Amino acid sequence: GSKQLFKIASLAPAGSVWTTQFENFAEEVREKTGGEVDFRIYPGGVMGDDIAMFRKMRVGQLHGGGFTMTGVASQVPDFRILGIPFLFHSYEEIDFVKKGLLPEFEKQFRDKGLELIAMTEVGFVYAMSTLPISDLETFKQSKNWAPTGDPVSEKFLQTLGITPIQLIIPDVLSSLQSGLVETVYNSFYGSIVLQWFTKTKYIVDLPYGYAYGVFVVSSQKFNKLTEKQKQVFLAAAHKHFPVLLKKTRQSNQESRLILKQRGGQFLTLDHGTIELLKEKRNETIKQLVPDAFSKSIQDHTFKLLEEFRKQ
Amino acid sequence: MNTLKLLILGLALLRSPLFLVIAALALLSFHGAGINISVVIIEMSRLADTPLLVSLPLFIFTGILLSESRAPARMLRFSQIFFGWLPGGLAVVSLLVCAIFTAFTGASGVTIFALGGLLLPALIQDGYKERFSMGLITSSGSLGLLFPPSLPLILYGVISESRIDHLFLAGILPGLLMIILLAGYAFRMSPPKAAGKSLTPKEMIAGIREICWELPLPFILIGGIYGGYLVPSEAAAVTALYVLVVELFIHRDVTVRQLPAIMSKSMVLFGGILVILAASMASTNYLIDQQIPSRIFSVIQAFISNKYMFLLLLNIFLLLVGAMLDIFSALVLIVPIILPIAQGYGIDPVHLGIVFLTNLQIGYCTPPVGLNLFLASYRFDRPVAELYRSTLPFLALLLITLGIITYLPWLSSVLIRYFG
Amino acid sequence: MLSVMLVAVICLACTQIVLRTVFESGFVWLDPLLRYLVLWCGLLGAVTATAKGKHIALDLVGSRFPDRVAPFLSLVTHLFSCCASAGLTLAGWLFLRNEFEYGGTGPLTLPLWLWNTIFPFAFGLITVKYFLLIILQLKAISHLFTQRGGDRS
Ligand code: NA
Ligand code: NA
């Protein structure tokens, strides 16, 4: 076939694990197709946020991207399901449920003209605050942040009686600085990369939720590849993206230690508070079906989770 | 295609609207690269996602309202009371006010609009030459970039993964050096004082009482944002409302019937800026799409032999970048490329950040393409060429500071050593 | 019209502060609504700026030409401006068509494409304005010629 150039954008900063590992993947595809399939990478959100990236994919300026869950859910709402607060206890659970849901996700993406190449992650996110939030009352009194355009976390906080302050990620640090928000949510690695940890000394040591994303390319562009090129493409993805997951988790683990060294205080919640939070979470889910995600994907997810926990 | 682009550039020199020149180049470039031209509008629509967008028209309105009232005269009286003894007093006050204002608004050109209309008549009334006054305001439009909590400084920290509190400390001395040099020049250019003319205590009290409604403005802004009560766009709204009430009902400088005209005047000004911002978003996106900044840099890299050579070429490169890109895109695009190379030459990332931002700040006022020059030309209703001439001496001083900041890393590191 | 929108912007922004600080609540949709309102204000302001000839322009050589050439130079720049803004209108229309098909919901649960109609609308108005300016300029030039012709005879 003719030469194919894939223009790929992402919000992940240049030089972060996400982009460097993606470059490894791109290099392998480039090499094994003899330069017939090439990539151009636009990191750091220079092509705009998820919505702008989708618009550009539609008109053919871009051919793929690393999207965040919140961004991609505007196209495939069911993809939100893993973002429910306090759903998972370990990465093993996540990997099991993800594997079970993947065929369904792939189908839903393909219906939208998108090829799901790999799922990526930020990891478990934790509530981090400038105030010692050790119970529900102190948590509610602090000024909470919610990312712009995420109905799940917004609804959950509202169920708890909190009106979150919606800010885009680049605005969070300066707002922590000025005290406009006090409690924010991020992974350990993310909190260091974005410098939020310089302000948030207190960390609630319970995974609040799971943040993840996806690497997709447009089906139209993907189908221009020959069968052999497609195989090379997918094989390289199969090889490099699991490494990315491993590296992300490793960075998070290392970051936890760094946060401790820098004087971060890890707080624990008592059993009663955790149960109450989960109760409120279940209440939230009822309100979210079917606008935010479908009943069938919810049932499927909970069944898989139950299956894993029985083992 | 290229002849067509040259033709458009020629038309730009013949007084065609700048936003249409930029937009036409973007439309042609995208079309030539085989990309659907609706990308131009996709980029423009991203303006609706910028949180700073809301503060822009509000600050413009506040600035015009203040300048249409008698506030400049009151401010002048006030500064005569406190700084009248100091030659160049009002110019120094103007420098400081602009620096503080820019630190908060992030050098989006708001400073020239919000303060220019207020300061220019005051400076001229005080006896400064018009050319000097315009140059002073134009070059002060990006002066506070190195002071906290300036957004570009924070952005650099995020992108380069260096500590932001260190960056805040590092920016203070270089920023002060810049102000001191400019203040020294203002001191030399200050008009001769009418000797022996001193104010009576009664006049002083009257002057203070006059300004007492406008004086709290900077404190509302700074206190509101630093105290965590307001985000910048809300601070802009509160200031607008406050000034509206003060000028309309307390000083009664402006009547309700004059108000629609003032409002529509500010919206026309805002519209003129908005379309330029929108068009440059589109043209910047073309540069990004074709990876032009990194290509230029790889050419420059071929000539580097040592650290000082690198810094010199970096300065030239960044001044060029400052002429092409807005500060946000420049940070996002260039920092990741040059940071590893700079570290290879043993340059500290924090020092690099200060050099970087100083360059971009100066790029705002260098001819032929400098945002501050265009904004000032628009605000003061003067040809751009006249502003080129009036900013020239200030530009020379800023370039001297750039040299000092670049080759004397001590300036940006000493405070970190003691307070970091 | 523009004044009303500006007053709305100031009021809405201040309401947001009161709601947040006094009642500890607020409307999450208020912020995006505010930004779209500002966008509309600005683009309509740009249309007015066109009508008043108040756009930011470089003027490096224009004033050095003799007076005789000036009307023709204006005609050329108006022609260019008309074409360029027509190009933007077309781009805006293409953008809107895509939004219509795929776009999500914007503030006040109105579809996003509706909020984005301002782009082709404003650029369309600017195009029309320049078209009218071309006609006026042509009339002025032909008037100049007939006048000169009259002088000679
Ligand atoms: Na410049
Ligand atoms: Na610039």
PDB file of N, CA and C in Angstrom, chain A residues 11 45 48-51 70 145-150 164-176 180-181 184-186 194 196, chain B residues 46-53 151 155 158 231 328, chain C residues 28 31-32 35:
ATOM      1  N   LEU A  11      -3.221  14.585  25.709  1.00  0.00           N
ATOM      2  CA  LEU A  11      -3.077  15.590  26.751  1.00  0.00           C
ATOM      3  C   LEU A  11      -1.854  15.313  27.614  1.00  0.00           C
ATOM      4  N   GLY A  45      -1.394  18.453  25.044  1.00  0.00           N
ATOM      5  CA  GLY A  45      -2.628  19.193  24.789  1.00  0.00           C
ATOM      6  C   GLY A  45      -2.474  20.325  23.785  1.00  0.00           C
ATOM      7  N   GLY A  48      -5.422  20.846  21.729  1.00  0.00           N
ATOM      8  CA  GLY A  48      -6.672  21.136  22.423  1.00  0.00           C
ATOM      9  C   GLY A  48      -7.113  19.980  23.311  1.00  0.00           C
ATOM     10  N   ASP A  49      -8.261  20.161  23.956  1.00  0.00           N
ATOM     11  CA  ASP A  49      -8.753  19.126  24.865  1.00  0.00           C
ATOM     12  C   ASP A  49      -9.432  18.005  24.079  1.00  0.00           C
ATOM     13  N   ASP A  50     -10.030  17.070  24.801  1.00  0.00           N
ATOM     14  CA  ASP A  50     -10.614  15.893  24.152  1.00  0.00           C
ATOM     15  C   ASP A  50     -11.638  16.264  23.083  1.00  0.00           C
ATOM     16  N   ILE A  51     -12.483  17.257  23.392  1.00  0.00           N
ATOM     17  CA  ILE A  51     -13.536  17.633  22.442  1.00  0.00           C
ATOM     18  C   ILE A  51     -12.927  18.161  21.157  1.00  0.00           C
ATOM     19  N   THR A  70     -13.046  10.947  30.832  1.00  0.00           N
ATOM     20  CA  THR A  70     -14.096  11.973  30.768  1.00  0.00           C
ATOM     21  C   THR A  70     -14.310  12.453  29.339  1.00  0.00           C
ATOM     22  N   TRP A 145     -13.030  20.009  44.629  1.00  0.00           N
ATOM     23  CA  TRP A 145     -12.871  20.216  43.190  1.00  0.00           C
ATOM     24  C   TRP A 145     -13.508  19.050  42.437  1.00  0.00           C
ATOM     25  N   ALA A 146     -14.100  19.333  41.277  1.00  0.00           N
ATOM     26  CA  ALA A 146     -14.515  18.270  40.364  1.00  0.00           C
ATOM     27  C   ALA A 146     -14.039  18.668  38.974  1.00  0.00           C
ATOM     28  N   PRO A 147     -13.493  17.694  38.225  1.00  0.00           N
ATOM     29  CA  PRO A 147     -13.051  18.047  36.873  1.00  0.00           C
ATOM     30  C   PRO A 147     -14.236  18.454  36.018  1.00  0.00           C
ATOM     31  N   THR A 148     -14.044  19.438  35.155  1.00  0.00           N
ATOM     32  CA  THR A 148     -15.109  19.897  34.275  1.00  0.00           C
ATOM     33  C   THR A 148     -15.563  18.752  33.375  1.00  0.00           C
ATOM     34  N   GLY A 149     -16.858  18.490  33.332  1.00  0.00           N
ATOM     35  CA  GLY A 149     -17.401  17.511  32.399  1.00  0.00           C
ATOM     36  C   GLY A 149     -17.362  16.074  32.864  1.00  0.00           C
ATOM     37  N   ASP A 150     -17.405  15.819  34.175  1.00  0.00           N
ATOM     38  CA  ASP A 150     -17.454  14.443  34.658  1.00  0.00           C
ATOM     39  C   ASP A 150     -18.700  14.254  35.527  1.00  0.00           C
ATOM     40  N   PRO A 164     -19.358  20.888  44.173  1.00  0.00           N
ATOM     41  CA  PRO A 164     -17.939  21.017  43.853  1.00  0.00           C
ATOM     42  C   PRO A 164     -17.667  22.254  43.013  1.00  0.00           C
ATOM     43  N   ILE A 165     -16.451  22.726  43.061  1.00  0.00           N
ATOM     44  CA  ILE A 165     -16.025  23.822  42.194  1.00  0.00           C
ATOM     45  C   ILE A 165     -15.390  23.180  40.968  1.00  0.00           C
ATOM     46  N   GLN A 166     -15.978  23.459  39.800  1.00  0.00           N
ATOM     47  CA  GLN A 166     -15.477  22.832  38.585  1.00  0.00           C
ATOM     48  C   GLN A 166     -14.350  23.659  37.991  1.00  0.00           C
ATOM     49  N   LEU A 167     -13.225  23.027  37.800  1.00  0.00           N
ATOM     50  CA  LEU A 167     -12.078  23.701  37.197  1.00  0.00           C
ATOM     51  C   LEU A 167     -11.437  22.744  36.209  1.00  0.00           C
ATOM     52  N   ILE A 168     -10.834  23.286  35.147  1.00  0.00           N
ATOM     53  CA  ILE A 168     -10.043  22.431  34.281  1.00  0.00           C
ATOM     54  C   ILE A 168      -8.700  22.193  34.965  1.00  0.00           C
ATOM     55  N   ILE A 169      -8.024  21.097  34.592  1.00  0.00           N
ATOM     56  CA  ILE A 169      -6.836  20.672  35.319  1.00  0.00           C
ATOM     57  C   ILE A 169      -5.746  21.761  35.414  1.00  0.00           C
ATOM     58  N   PRO A 170      -5.451  22.507  34.327  1.00  0.00           N
ATOM     59  CA  PRO A 170      -4.400  23.520  34.462  1.00  0.00           C
ATOM     60  C   PRO A 170      -4.701  24.609  35.496  1.00  0.00           C
ATOM     61  N   ASP A 171      -5.987  24.782  35.862  1.00  0.00           N
ATOM     62  CA  ASP A 171      -6.337  25.831  36.822  1.00  0.00           C
ATOM     63  C   ASP A 171      -6.286  25.369  38.274  1.00  0.00           C
ATOM     64  N   VAL A 172      -6.118  24.044  38.471  1.00  0.00           N
ATOM     65  CA  VAL A 172      -6.248  23.530  39.828  1.00  0.00           C
ATOM     66  C   VAL A 172      -5.134  24.051  40.741  1.00  0.00           C
ATOM     67  N   LEU A 173      -3.889  24.031  40.232  1.00  0.00           N
ATOM     68  CA  LEU A 173      -2.770  24.394  41.097  1.00  0.00           C
ATOM     69  C   LEU A 173      -2.893  25.824  41.629  1.00  0.00           C
ATOM     70  N   SER A 174      -3.197  26.764  40.722  1.00  0.00           N
ATOM     71  CA  SER A 174      -3.279  28.150  41.178  1.00  0.00           C
ATOM     72  C   SER A 174      -4.459  28.327  42.136  1.00  0.00           C
ATOM     73  N   SER A 175      -5.512  27.525  41.944  1.00  0.00           N
ATOM     74  CA  SER A 175      -6.669  27.630  42.840  1.00  0.00           C
ATOM     75  C   SER A 175      -6.377  27.013  44.206  1.00  0.00           C
ATOM     76  N   LEU A 176      -5.501  25.983  44.231  1.00  0.00           N
ATOM     77  CA  LEU A 176      -5.055  25.444  45.520  1.00  0.00           C
ATOM     78  C   LEU A 176      -4.226  26.505  46.244  1.00  0.00           C
ATOM     79  N   LEU A 180      -9.007  28.649  46.731  1.00  0.00           N
ATOM     80  CA  LEU A 180     -10.323  28.537  46.104  1.00  0.00           C
ATOM     81  C   LEU A 180     -10.827  27.097  46.172  1.00  0.00           C
ATOM     82  N   VAL A 181      -9.943  26.131  46.029  1.00  0.00           N
ATOM     83  CA  VAL A 181     -10.283  24.736  46.307  1.00  0.00           C
ATOM     84  C   VAL A 181      -9.321  24.212  47.361  1.00  0.00           C
ATOM     85  N   VAL A 184      -8.669  17.987  46.382  1.00  0.00           N
ATOM     86  CA  VAL A 184      -8.588  17.641  44.969  1.00  0.00           C
ATOM     87  C   VAL A 184      -8.335  16.141  44.843  1.00  0.00           C
ATOM     88  N   TYR A 185      -8.410  15.616  43.631  1.00  0.00           N
ATOM     89  CA  TYR A 185      -8.274  14.182  43.416  1.00  0.00           C
ATOM     90  C   TYR A 185      -7.228  13.926  42.348  1.00  0.00           C
ATOM     91  N   ASN A 186      -6.276  13.056  42.654  1.00  0.00           N
ATOM     92  CA  ASN A 186      -5.260  12.724  41.657  1.00  0.00           C
ATOM     93  C   ASN A 186      -4.537  11.459  42.086  1.00  0.00           C
ATOM     94  N   LEU A 194       2.051  17.367  38.423  1.00  0.00           N
ATOM     95  CA  LEU A 194       1.334  18.642  38.331  1.00  0.00           C
ATOM     96  C   LEU A 194       1.627  19.574  39.506  1.00  0.00           C
ATOM     97  N   TRP A 196       0.769  19.478  42.511  1.00  0.00           N
ATOM     98  CA  TRP A 196      -0.296  19.709  43.483  1.00  0.00           C
ATOM     99  C   TRP A 196       0.171  19.372  44.888  1.00  0.00           C
TER     100      TRP A 196
ATOM    101  N   ARG B  46     -12.090  26.987  20.450  1.00  0.00           N
ATOM    102  CA  ARG B  46     -11.385  26.665  21.702  1.00  0.00           C
ATOM    103  C   ARG B  46     -11.303  27.874  22.622  1.00  0.00           C
ATOM    104  N   LEU B  47     -11.505  29.071  22.061  1.00  0.00           N
ATOM    105  CA  LEU B  47     -11.508  30.272  22.895  1.00  0.00           C
ATOM    106  C   LEU B  47     -12.571  30.186  23.985  1.00  0.00           C
ATOM    107  N   ALA B  48     -13.680  29.498  23.670  1.00  0.00           N
ATOM    108  CA  ALA B  48     -14.762  29.382  24.648  1.00  0.00           C
ATOM    109  C   ALA B  48     -14.351  28.523  25.837  1.00  0.00           C
ATOM    110  N   ASP B  49     -13.230  27.799  25.715  1.00  0.00           N
ATOM    111  CA  ASP B  49     -12.770  26.977  26.837  1.00  0.00           C
ATOM    112  C   ASP B  49     -11.752  27.701  27.708  1.00  0.00           C
ATOM    113  N   THR B  50     -11.336  28.915  27.298  1.00  0.00           N
ATOM    114  CA  THR B  50     -10.319  29.625  28.072  1.00  0.00           C
ATOM    115  C   THR B  50     -10.976  30.367  29.223  1.00  0.00           C
ATOM    116  N   PRO B  51     -10.622  30.011  30.463  1.00  0.00           N
ATOM    117  CA  PRO B  51     -11.263  30.683  31.596  1.00  0.00           C
ATOM    118  C   PRO B  51     -10.924  32.169  31.651  1.00  0.00           C
ATOM    119  N   LEU B  52      -9.745  32.540  31.121  1.00  0.00           N
ATOM    120  CA  LEU B  52      -9.336  33.932  31.199  1.00  0.00           C
ATOM    121  C   LEU B  52     -10.151  34.826  30.270  1.00  0.00           C
ATOM    122  N   LEU B  53     -10.880  34.197  29.335  1.00  0.00           N
ATOM    123  CA  LEU B  53     -11.636  34.946  28.334  1.00  0.00           C
ATOM    124  C   LEU B  53     -12.612  35.934  28.964  1.00  0.00           C
ATOM    125  N   LEU B 151       0.627  33.458  35.634  1.00  0.00           N
ATOM    126  CA  LEU B 151       0.227  32.156  35.077  1.00  0.00           C
ATOM    127  C   LEU B 151       1.331  31.524  34.233  1.00  0.00           C
ATOM    128  N   LEU B 155       2.842  27.823  34.632  1.00  0.00           N
ATOM    129  CA  LEU B 155       2.821  26.881  33.510  1.00  0.00           C
ATOM    130  C   LEU B 155       4.209  26.314  33.232  1.00  0.00           C
ATOM    131  N   VAL B 158       4.966  23.649  35.682  1.00  0.00           N
ATOM    132  CA  VAL B 158       4.232  22.416  35.400  1.00  0.00           C
ATOM    133  C   VAL B 158       4.901  21.654  34.252  1.00  0.00           C
ATOM    134  N   VAL B 231     -12.031  33.795  41.721  1.00  0.00           N
ATOM    135  CA  VAL B 231     -11.155  33.437  40.606  1.00  0.00           C
ATOM    136  C   VAL B 231     -10.967  34.715  39.782  1.00  0.00           C
ATOM    137  N   PHE B 328       1.450  30.856  25.723  1.00  0.00           N
ATOM    138  CA  PHE B 328       1.048  29.526  26.162  1.00  0.00           C
ATOM    139  C   PHE B 328       1.569  28.458  25.202  1.00  0.00           C
TER     140      PHE B 328
ATOM    141  N   VAL C  28     -23.307  24.843  38.063  1.00  0.00           N
ATOM    142  CA  VAL C  28     -22.128  24.464  37.303  1.00  0.00           C
ATOM    143  C   VAL C  28     -22.231  24.932  35.858  1.00  0.00           C
ATOM    144  N   ASP C  31     -20.810  28.924  34.447  1.00  0.00           N
ATOM    145  CA  ASP C  31     -19.495  29.300  33.945  1.00  0.00           C
ATOM    146  C   ASP C  31     -19.373  29.141  32.431  1.00  0.00           C
ATOM    147  N   PRO C  32     -19.722  27.956  31.877  1.00  0.00           N
ATOM    148  CA  PRO C  32     -19.677  27.856  30.414  1.00  0.00           C
ATOM    149  C   PRO C  32     -20.640  28.821  29.728  1.00  0.00           C
ATOM    150  N   ARG C  35     -18.967  32.068  29.388  1.00  0.00           N
ATOM    151  CA  ARG C  35     -17.920  32.109  28.376  1.00  0.00           C
ATOM    152  C   ARG C  35     -18.513  32.207  26.968  1.00  0.00           C
TER     153      ARG C  35
END
